[in-house]
Coordinates of C-alpha atoms and ligand atoms in Angstrom, one line a residue:
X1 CA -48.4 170.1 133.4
X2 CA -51.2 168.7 131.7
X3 CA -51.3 167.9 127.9
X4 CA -52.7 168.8 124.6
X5 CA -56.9 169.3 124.8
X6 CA -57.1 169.2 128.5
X7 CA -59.7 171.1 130.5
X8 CA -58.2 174.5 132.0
X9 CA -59.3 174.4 135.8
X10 CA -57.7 177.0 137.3
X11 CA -57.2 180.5 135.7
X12 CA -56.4 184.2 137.3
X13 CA -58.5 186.4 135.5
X14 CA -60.8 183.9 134.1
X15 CA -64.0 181.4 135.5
X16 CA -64.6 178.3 133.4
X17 CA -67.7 177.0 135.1
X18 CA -68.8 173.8 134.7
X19 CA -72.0 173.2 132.8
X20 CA -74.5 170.5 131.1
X21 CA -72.8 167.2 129.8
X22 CA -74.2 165.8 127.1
X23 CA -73.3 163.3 125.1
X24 CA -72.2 163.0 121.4
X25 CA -70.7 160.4 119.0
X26 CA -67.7 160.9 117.2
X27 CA -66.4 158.3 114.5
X28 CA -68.5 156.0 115.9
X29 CA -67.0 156.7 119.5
X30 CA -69.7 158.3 122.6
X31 CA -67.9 161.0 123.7
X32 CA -68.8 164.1 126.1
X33 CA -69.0 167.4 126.1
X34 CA -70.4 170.7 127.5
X35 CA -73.7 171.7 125.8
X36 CA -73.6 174.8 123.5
X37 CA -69.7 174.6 123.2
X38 CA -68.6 174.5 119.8
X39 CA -68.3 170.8 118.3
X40 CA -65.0 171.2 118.2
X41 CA -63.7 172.5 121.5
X42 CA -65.7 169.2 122.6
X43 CA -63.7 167.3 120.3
X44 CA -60.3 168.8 121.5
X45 CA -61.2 168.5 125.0
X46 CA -61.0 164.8 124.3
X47 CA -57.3 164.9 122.5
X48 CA -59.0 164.8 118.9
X49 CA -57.2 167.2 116.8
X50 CA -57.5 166.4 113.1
X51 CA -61.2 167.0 111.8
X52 CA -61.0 166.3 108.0
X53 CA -58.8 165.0 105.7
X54 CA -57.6 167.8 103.0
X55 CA -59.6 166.2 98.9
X56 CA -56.2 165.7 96.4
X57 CA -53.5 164.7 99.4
X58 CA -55.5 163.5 101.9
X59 CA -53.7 165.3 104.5
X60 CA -54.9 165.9 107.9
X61 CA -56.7 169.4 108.8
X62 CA -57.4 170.7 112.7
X63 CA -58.3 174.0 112.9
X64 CA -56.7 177.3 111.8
X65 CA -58.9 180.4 112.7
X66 CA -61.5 179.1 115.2
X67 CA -63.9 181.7 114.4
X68 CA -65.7 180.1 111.2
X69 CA -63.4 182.5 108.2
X70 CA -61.6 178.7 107.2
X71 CA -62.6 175.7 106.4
X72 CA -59.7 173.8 108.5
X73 CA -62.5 172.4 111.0
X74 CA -65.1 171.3 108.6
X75 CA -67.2 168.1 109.0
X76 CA -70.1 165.9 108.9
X77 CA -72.5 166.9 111.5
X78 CA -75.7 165.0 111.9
X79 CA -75.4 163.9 108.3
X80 CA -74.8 167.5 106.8
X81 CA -71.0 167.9 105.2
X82 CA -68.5 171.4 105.4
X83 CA -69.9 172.0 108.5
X84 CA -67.8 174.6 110.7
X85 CA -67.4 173.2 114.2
X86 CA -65.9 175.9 115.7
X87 CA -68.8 178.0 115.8
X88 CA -71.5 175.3 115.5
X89 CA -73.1 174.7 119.6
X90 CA -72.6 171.2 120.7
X91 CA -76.2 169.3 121.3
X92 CA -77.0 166.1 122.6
X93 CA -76.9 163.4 120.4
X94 CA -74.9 164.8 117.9
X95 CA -73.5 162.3 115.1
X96 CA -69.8 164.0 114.2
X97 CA -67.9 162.3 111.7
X98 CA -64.2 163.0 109.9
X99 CA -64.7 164.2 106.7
X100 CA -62.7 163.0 103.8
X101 CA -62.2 165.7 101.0
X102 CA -65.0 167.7 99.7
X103 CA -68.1 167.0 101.7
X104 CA -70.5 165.1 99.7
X105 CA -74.6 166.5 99.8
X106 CA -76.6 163.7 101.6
X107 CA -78.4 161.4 100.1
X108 CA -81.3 161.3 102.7
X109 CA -81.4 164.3 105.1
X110 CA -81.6 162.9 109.2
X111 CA -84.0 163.5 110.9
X112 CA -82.3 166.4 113.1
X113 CA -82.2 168.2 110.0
X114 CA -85.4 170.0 109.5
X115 CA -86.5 171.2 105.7
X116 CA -88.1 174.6 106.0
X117 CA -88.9 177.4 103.7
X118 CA -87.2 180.5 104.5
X119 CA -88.6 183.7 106.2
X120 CA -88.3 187.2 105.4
X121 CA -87.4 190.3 107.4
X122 CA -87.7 193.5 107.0
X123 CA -85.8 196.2 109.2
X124 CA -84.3 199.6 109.1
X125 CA -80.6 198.9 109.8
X126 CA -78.9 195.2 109.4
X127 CA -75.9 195.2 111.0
X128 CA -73.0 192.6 110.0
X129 CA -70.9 191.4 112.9
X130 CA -71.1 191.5 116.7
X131 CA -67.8 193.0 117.7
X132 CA -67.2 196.0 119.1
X133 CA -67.9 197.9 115.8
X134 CA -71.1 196.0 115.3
X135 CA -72.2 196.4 118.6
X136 CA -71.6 200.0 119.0
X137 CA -73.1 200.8 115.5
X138 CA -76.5 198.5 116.6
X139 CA -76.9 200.5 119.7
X140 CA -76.1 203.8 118.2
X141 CA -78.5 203.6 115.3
X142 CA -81.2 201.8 117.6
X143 CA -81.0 204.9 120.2
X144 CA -82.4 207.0 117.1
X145 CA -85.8 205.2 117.3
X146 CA -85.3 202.9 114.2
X147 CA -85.4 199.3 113.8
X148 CA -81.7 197.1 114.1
X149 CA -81.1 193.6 114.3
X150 CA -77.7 192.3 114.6
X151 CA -76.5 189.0 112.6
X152 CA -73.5 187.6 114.5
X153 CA -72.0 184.1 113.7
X154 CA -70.4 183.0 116.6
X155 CA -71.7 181.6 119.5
X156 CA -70.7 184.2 122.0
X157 CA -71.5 187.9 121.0
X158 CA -68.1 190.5 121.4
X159 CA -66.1 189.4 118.8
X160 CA -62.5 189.7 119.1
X161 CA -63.2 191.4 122.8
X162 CA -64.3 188.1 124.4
X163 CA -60.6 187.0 124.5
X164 CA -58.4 189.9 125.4
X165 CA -58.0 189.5 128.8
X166 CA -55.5 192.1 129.1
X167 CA -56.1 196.0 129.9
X168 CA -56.2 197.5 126.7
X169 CA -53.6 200.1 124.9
X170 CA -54.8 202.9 123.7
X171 CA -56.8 206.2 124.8
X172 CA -57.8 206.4 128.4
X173 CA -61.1 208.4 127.0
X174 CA -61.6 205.3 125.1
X175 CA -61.2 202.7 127.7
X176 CA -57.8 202.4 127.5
X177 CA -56.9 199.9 130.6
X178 CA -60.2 198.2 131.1
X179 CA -60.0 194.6 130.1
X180 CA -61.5 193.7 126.7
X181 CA -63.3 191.3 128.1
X182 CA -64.8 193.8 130.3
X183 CA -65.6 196.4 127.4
X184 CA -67.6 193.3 125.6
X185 CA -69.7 193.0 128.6
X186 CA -70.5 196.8 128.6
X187 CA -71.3 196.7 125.0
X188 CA -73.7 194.2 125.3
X189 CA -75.5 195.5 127.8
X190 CA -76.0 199.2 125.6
X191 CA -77.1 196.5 122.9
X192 CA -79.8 195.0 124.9
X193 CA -81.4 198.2 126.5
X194 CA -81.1 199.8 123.1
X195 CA -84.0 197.7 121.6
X196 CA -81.8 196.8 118.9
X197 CA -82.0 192.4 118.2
X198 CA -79.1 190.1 118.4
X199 CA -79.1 186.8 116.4
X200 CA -76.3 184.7 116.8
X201 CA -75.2 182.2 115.1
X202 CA -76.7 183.6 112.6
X203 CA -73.8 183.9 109.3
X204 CA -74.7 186.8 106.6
X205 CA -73.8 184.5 103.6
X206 CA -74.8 186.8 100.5
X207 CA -76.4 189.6 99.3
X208 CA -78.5 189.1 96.5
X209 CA -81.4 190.7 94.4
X210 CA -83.9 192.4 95.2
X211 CA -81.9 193.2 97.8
X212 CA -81.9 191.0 100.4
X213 CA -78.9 189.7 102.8
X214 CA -79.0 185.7 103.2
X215 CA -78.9 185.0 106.2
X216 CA -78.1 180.7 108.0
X217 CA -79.4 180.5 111.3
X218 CA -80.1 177.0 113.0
X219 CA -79.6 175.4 109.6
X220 CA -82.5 178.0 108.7
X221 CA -82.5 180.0 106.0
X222 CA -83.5 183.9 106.4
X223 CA -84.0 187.0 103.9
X224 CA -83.2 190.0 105.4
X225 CA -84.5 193.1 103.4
X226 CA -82.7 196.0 105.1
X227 CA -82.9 199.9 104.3
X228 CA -79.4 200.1 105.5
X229 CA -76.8 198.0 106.1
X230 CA -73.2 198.4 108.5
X231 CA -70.7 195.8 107.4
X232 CA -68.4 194.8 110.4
X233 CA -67.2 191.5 109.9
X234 CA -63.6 192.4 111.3
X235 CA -60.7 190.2 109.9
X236 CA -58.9 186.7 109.3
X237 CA -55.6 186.0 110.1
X238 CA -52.6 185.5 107.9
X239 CA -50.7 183.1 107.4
X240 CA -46.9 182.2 106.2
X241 CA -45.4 180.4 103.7
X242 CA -43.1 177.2 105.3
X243 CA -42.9 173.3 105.0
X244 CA -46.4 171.8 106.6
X245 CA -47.7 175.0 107.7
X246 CA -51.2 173.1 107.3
X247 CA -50.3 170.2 110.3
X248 CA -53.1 170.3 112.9
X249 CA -51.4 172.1 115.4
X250 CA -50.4 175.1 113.5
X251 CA -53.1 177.8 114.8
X252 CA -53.8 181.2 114.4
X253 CA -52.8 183.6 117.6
X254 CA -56.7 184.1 117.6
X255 CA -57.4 181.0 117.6
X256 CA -55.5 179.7 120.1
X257 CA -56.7 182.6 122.1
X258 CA -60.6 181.5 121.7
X259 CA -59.7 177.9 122.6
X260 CA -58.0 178.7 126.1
X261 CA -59.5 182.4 126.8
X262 CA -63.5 181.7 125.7
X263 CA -63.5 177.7 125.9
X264 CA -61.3 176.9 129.3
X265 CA -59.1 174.3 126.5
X266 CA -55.6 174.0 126.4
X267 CA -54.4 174.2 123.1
X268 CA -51.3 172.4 123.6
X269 CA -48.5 172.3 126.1
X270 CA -45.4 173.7 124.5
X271 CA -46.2 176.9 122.5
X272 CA -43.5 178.5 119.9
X273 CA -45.3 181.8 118.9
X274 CA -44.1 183.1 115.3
X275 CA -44.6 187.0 115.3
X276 CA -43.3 189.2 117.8
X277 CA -46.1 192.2 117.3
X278 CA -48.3 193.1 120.1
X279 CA -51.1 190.8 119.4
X280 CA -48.3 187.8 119.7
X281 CA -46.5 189.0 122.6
X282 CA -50.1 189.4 124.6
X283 CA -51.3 186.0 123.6
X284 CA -47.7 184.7 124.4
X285 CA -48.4 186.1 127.8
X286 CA -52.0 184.9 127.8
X287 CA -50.7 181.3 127.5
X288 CA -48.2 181.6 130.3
X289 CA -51.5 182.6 132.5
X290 CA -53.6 179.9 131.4
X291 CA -50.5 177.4 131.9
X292 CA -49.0 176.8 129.0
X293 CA -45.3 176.5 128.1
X294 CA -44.5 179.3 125.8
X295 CA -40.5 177.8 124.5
X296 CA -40.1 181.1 122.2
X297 CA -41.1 183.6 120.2
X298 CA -39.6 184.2 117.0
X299 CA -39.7 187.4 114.4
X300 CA -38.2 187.8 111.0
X301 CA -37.6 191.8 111.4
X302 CA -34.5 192.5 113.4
X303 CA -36.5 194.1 116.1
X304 CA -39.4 193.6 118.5
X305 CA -43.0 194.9 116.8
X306 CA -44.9 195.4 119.8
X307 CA -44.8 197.1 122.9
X308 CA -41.6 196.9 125.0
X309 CA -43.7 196.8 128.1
X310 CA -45.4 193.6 126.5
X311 CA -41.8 192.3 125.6
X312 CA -40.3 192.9 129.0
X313 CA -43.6 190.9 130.6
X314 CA -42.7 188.2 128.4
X315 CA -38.8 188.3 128.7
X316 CA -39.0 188.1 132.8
X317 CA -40.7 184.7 132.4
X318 CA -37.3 183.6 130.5
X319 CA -39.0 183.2 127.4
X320 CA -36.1 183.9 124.6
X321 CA -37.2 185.9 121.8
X322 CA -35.8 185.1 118.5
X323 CA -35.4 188.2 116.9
X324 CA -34.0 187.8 113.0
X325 CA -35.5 184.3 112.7
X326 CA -38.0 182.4 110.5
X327 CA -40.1 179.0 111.0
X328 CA -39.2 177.1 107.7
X329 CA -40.6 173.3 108.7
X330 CA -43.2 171.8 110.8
X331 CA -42.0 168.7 112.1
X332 CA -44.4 165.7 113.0
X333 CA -46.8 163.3 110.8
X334 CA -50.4 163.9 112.1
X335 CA -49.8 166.8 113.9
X336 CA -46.7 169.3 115.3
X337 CA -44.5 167.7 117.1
X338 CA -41.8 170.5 117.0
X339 CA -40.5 173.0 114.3
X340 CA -37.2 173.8 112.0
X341 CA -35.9 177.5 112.5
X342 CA -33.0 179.5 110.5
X343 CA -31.7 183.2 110.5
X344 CA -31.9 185.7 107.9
X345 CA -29.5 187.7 106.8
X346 CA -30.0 191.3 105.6
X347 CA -32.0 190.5 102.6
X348 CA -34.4 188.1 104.5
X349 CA -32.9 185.0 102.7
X350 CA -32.1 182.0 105.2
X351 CA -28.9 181.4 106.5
X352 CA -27.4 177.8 105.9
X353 CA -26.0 176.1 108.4
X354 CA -28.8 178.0 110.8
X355 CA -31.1 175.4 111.2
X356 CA -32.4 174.3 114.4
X357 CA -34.8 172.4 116.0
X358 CA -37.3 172.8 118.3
X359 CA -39.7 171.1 120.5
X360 CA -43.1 172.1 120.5
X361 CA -46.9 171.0 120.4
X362 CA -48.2 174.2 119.1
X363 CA -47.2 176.8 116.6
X364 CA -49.1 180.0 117.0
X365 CA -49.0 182.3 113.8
X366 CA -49.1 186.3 114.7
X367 CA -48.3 187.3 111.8
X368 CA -51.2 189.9 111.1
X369 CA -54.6 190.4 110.1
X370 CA -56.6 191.2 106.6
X371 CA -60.2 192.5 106.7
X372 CA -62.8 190.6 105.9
X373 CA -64.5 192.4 103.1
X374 CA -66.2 189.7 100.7
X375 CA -69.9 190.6 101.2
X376 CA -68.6 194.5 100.3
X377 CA -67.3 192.9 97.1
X378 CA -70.5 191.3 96.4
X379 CA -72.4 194.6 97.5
X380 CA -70.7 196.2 94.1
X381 CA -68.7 198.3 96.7
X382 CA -65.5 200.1 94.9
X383 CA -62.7 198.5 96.5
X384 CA -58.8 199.0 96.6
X385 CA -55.7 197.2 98.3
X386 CA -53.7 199.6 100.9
X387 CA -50.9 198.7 102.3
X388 CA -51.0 200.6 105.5
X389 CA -55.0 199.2 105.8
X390 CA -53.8 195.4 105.9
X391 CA -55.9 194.7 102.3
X392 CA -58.6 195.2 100.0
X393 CA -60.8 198.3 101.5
X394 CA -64.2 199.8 100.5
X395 CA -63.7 203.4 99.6
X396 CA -65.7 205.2 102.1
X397 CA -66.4 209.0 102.8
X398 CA -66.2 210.4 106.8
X399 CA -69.8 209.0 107.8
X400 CA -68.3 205.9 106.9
X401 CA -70.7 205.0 103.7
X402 CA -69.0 203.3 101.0
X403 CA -69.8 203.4 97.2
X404 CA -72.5 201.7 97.7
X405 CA -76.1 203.3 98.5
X406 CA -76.8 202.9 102.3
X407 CA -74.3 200.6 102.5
X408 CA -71.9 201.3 105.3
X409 CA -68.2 200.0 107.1
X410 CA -67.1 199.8 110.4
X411 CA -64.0 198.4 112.0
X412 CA -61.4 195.9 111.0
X413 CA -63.5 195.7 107.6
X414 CA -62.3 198.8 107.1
X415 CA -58.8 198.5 108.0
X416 CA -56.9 196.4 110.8
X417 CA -56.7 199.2 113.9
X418 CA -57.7 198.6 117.4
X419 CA -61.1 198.0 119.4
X420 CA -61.1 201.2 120.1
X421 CA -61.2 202.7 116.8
X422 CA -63.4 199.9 115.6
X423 CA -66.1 201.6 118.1
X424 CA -66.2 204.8 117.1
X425 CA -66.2 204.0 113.5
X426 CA -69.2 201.8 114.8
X427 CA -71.2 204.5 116.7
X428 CA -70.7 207.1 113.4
X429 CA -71.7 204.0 111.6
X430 CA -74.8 203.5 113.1
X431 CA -75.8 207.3 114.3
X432 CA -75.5 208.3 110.2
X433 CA -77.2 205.4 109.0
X434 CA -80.6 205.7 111.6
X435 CA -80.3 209.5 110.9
X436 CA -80.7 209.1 107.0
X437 CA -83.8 207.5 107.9
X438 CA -85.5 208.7 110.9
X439 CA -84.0 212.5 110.3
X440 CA -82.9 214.4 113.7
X441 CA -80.1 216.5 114.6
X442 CA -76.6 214.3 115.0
X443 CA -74.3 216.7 113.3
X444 CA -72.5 217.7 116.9
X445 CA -72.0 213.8 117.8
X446 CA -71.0 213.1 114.3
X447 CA -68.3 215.7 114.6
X448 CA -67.7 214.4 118.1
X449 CA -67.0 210.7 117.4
X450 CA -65.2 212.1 114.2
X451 CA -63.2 214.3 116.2
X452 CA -62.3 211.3 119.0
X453 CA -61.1 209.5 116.2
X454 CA -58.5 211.6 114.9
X455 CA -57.6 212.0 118.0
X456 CA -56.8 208.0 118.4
X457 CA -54.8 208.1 114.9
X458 CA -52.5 211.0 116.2
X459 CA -49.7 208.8 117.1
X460 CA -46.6 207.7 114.7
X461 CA -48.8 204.7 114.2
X462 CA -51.6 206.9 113.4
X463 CA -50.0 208.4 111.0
X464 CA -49.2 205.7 108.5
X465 CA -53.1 204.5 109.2
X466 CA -54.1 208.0 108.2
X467 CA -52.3 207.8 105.5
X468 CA -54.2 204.4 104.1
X469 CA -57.6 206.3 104.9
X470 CA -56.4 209.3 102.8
X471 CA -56.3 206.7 99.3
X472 CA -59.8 205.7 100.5
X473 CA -61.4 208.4 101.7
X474 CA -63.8 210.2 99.1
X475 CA -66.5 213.0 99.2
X476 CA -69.6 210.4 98.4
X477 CA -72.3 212.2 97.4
X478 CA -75.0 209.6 97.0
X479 CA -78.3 209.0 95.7
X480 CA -81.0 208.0 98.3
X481 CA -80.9 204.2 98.7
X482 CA -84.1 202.7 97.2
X483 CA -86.6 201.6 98.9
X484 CA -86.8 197.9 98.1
X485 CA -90.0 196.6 96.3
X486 CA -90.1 192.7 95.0
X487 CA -91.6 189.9 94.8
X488 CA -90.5 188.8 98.0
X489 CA -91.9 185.3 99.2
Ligands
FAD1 C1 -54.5 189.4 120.8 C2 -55.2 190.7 120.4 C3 -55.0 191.8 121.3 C4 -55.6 193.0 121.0 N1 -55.5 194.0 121.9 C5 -56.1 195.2 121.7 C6 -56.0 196.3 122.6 O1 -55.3 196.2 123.6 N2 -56.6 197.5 122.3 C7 -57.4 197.6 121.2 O2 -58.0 198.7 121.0 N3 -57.5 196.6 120.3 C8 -56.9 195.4 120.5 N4 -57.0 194.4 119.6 C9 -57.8 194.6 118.4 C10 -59.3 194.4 118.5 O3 -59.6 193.2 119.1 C11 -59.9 194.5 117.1 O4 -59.4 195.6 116.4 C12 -61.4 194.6 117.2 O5 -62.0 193.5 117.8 C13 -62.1 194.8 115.8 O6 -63.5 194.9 116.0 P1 -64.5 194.5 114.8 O7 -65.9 194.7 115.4 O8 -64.2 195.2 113.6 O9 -64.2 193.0 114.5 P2 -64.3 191.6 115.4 O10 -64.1 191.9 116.8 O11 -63.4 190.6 114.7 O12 -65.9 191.2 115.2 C14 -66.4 190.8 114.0 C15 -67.6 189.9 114.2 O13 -68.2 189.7 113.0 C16 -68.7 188.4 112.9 N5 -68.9 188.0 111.5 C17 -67.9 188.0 110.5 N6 -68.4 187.7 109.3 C18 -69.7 187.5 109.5 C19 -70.8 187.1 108.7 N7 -70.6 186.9 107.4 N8 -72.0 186.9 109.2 C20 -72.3 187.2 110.5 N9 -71.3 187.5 111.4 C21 -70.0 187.7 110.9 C22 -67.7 187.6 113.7 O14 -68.2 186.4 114.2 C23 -67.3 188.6 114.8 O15 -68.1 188.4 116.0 C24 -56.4 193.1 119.9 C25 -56.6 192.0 119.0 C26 -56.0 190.8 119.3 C27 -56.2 189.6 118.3

């Protein structure tokens, strides 16, 4: 089997074409890559797997999340430090470089870097995100005749969609079985003949007065003066609490996904997946596919979280699932080179005398998602932790506005669910927003998608969801938004 970084080749579901080399130095070293693949996919393609070095300990950092929420894959790029390689496009000629503790500003900019004063847009709806929620809200409120852009910043539009390879759980009026890779495309497509714009790479940094979202494209800075504005940002990954849980090699399930599923790169050869939900039991099966040896899956409850269909999928390729058990070391100097595991006993304490070793290149952390809600703190939207929503919420009211005026949330943002919720929150999303503008009669497909999405939360599951929404949920009678007048430059 072939090692750590490697290029996949072969794959059942998915095509990994090849595309334009270009060439790039690294430390000093000329290295290759594929153009407009992150930076660091090209690195890890090559074996490199440590990217900075941490400021106090100088410990080694690859990369956690792999959609730009960490700062484990920072460096200098063409001179420029904290850069996020995993959603920065590769380009030829690039100068990469390892960077030791906080990134220091440059003392004399290269001369890729290009100085230039920032624009401003105005537009009816800005929508934050380009996952399923953001996409379905930007085609939604574009349909109603108003103006929507789209600021997205990852390379490949979809968000969490462009990875699931598997048919997806759920409703089958709400594409249950259709691949989310499939349901990506088919958003995209509404997107593009619904006249709304799509920038990606393009990361919604701030919100600031008067009223403007900042926006980094291309190393470009952009004011975006919106009337409205749908946050869907969807979520980061958690992570737990054991000896060297910051080695390079310990990954987020996502992230692992994104490297093999999106970029064709093995993330490893032998995989030990921590969390025994649904989301790791499908990536544990999505590793098998791409060829990866998956040595175990361990979970702290006494039981299975996710799916017993998922589990039995798993369990017939002989993969033991450790149910009871807990990660408490990463083993290796630079990176993992295998891991320490223990029982608990009934009051989740570890067992002496329990420990065990085991051999793996990879450690893949399932272990659940919170939403990613800073730009709705900076907003001034009222906020409160639920337990059953994953983390700090925006209170909202059934359109999906929050506290703050024409201010909206859609998806994970809102509360970890499913693609399929994320949609429909999405579509009311966008369909109130346009309508508080441009007027017109949506009442019937406002108590349509409403109605589609209590009917997705009527399951046991559902329930305890429901229950979160209920402590967030408030009648928001609003005033108008104001129409923004400044001294814009
Ligand atoms: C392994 C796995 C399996 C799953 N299986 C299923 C399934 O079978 N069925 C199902 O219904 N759901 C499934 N899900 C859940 C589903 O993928 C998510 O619920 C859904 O993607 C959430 O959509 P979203 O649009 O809210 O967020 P995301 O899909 O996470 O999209 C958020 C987007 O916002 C962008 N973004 C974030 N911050 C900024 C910013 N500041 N500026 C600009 N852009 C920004 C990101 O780049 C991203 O593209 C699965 C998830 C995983 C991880």
């Amino acid at each position: 089997m072939a090692g750590q970084g490697s290029r996949i080749l072969g794959h059942p579901i998915l095509d990994f074409p090849e595309r334009k080399q270009v060439s790039f130095t690294f430390d000093g070293r000329t290295m290759v890559g594929y153009e407009g693949e992150p930076v660091l996919t090209a690195l890890y393609s090559s074996g490199i797997t440590t990217f900075s070095k941490s400021p106090r300990f100088h410990r080694p950092r690859g990369l956690y999340c792999a959609i730009g929420k960490c700062s484990s894959c920072d460096m200098r790029v063409d001179g420029v430090p904290n850069v996020r390689t995993c959603i920065t496009p590769l380009k030829e000629g690039m100068l990469v470089e390892t960077q030791n503790g906080y990134g220091e500003a440059p003392t004399t900019i290269s001369h890729k870097v290009e100085r230039t004063h920032p624009f401003s847009i105005e537009v009816d709806v800005a929508v934050i995100g380009g996952g399923p929620a953001g996409l379905a809200a930007a085609a939604e409120a574009a349909r109603e005749g108003v103006s929507v852009r789209v600021f997205d910043e990852s390379i490949t539009p979809g968000g969490q969609l462009i990875k699931q390879t598997h048919r997806f759980f759920g409703s089958y009026d709400e594409d249950a079985s259709v691949r989310g890779v499939v349901i990506a495309d088919e958003l995209f497509k509404e997107v593009e003949g619904s006249g709304a714009m799509v920038h990606q790479n393009a990361t919604v940094f701030g919100y600031y007065d008067p009223g403007f979202l900042a926006v980094e494209q291309d190393r470009q800075l952009i004011k975006v003066f919106p009337k409205r504005v749908v946050v869907a940002t969807g979520a980061s990954e958690n992570v737990i609490a054991f000896e060297d849980n910051d080695l390079p090699g310990v990954y987020g399930a996502g992230a692992i996904q994104t490297l093999v599923n999106v970029h064709g790169v093995r993330a490893g050869s032998r995989v030990l997946m921590v969390g025994s939900g649904n989301v790791g039991l499908i990536v544990a099966y999505q590793m098998i596919q791409a060829g990866l040896d998956v040595v175990g899956i361990v979970e702290a409850a006494p039981r299975i979280g996710g799916y017993l269909v998922h589990a039995s999928k798993i369990r017939r390729f002989g993969v033991p699932i450790h149910v009871g058990t807990t990660i408490t070391k990463a083993l290796g100097e630079d990176r993992v080179t295998g891991a320490i595991l223990q029982d608990l006993d009934g009051s989740w304490e570890p067992v002496s005398g329990t420990e065990r070793t085991i051999d793996c290149d990879v450690i893949c952390l399932a272990v659940g998602l919170r939403p990613t809600v800073e730009l709705l703190f900076q907003a001034g939207c009222d906020m409160r932790s639920v337990g059953e929503l994953c983390g700090h919420v925006p209170f909202r009211d059934d359109n999906m506005q929050t506290s703050t005026p024409g201010w909206y949330v859609a998806g994970d943002a809102s509360g970890i669910e499913e693609a399929t919720v994320a949609i429909l929150e999405g579509r009311l999303a966008g369909l109130h927003a346009a309508a508080s503008i441009a007027g017109g009669d949506v009442q019937t497909r406002i108590c349509d998608y409403r109605a589609r999405l209590d009917d997705l939360r009527s399951g046991p599951m559902g329930f305890r969801i429901k229950q979160g929404i209920d402590k967030v949920v408030r009648e928001c009678v609003l005033p108008e938004p104001k129409e923004v007048d400044d001294d814009r430059e």
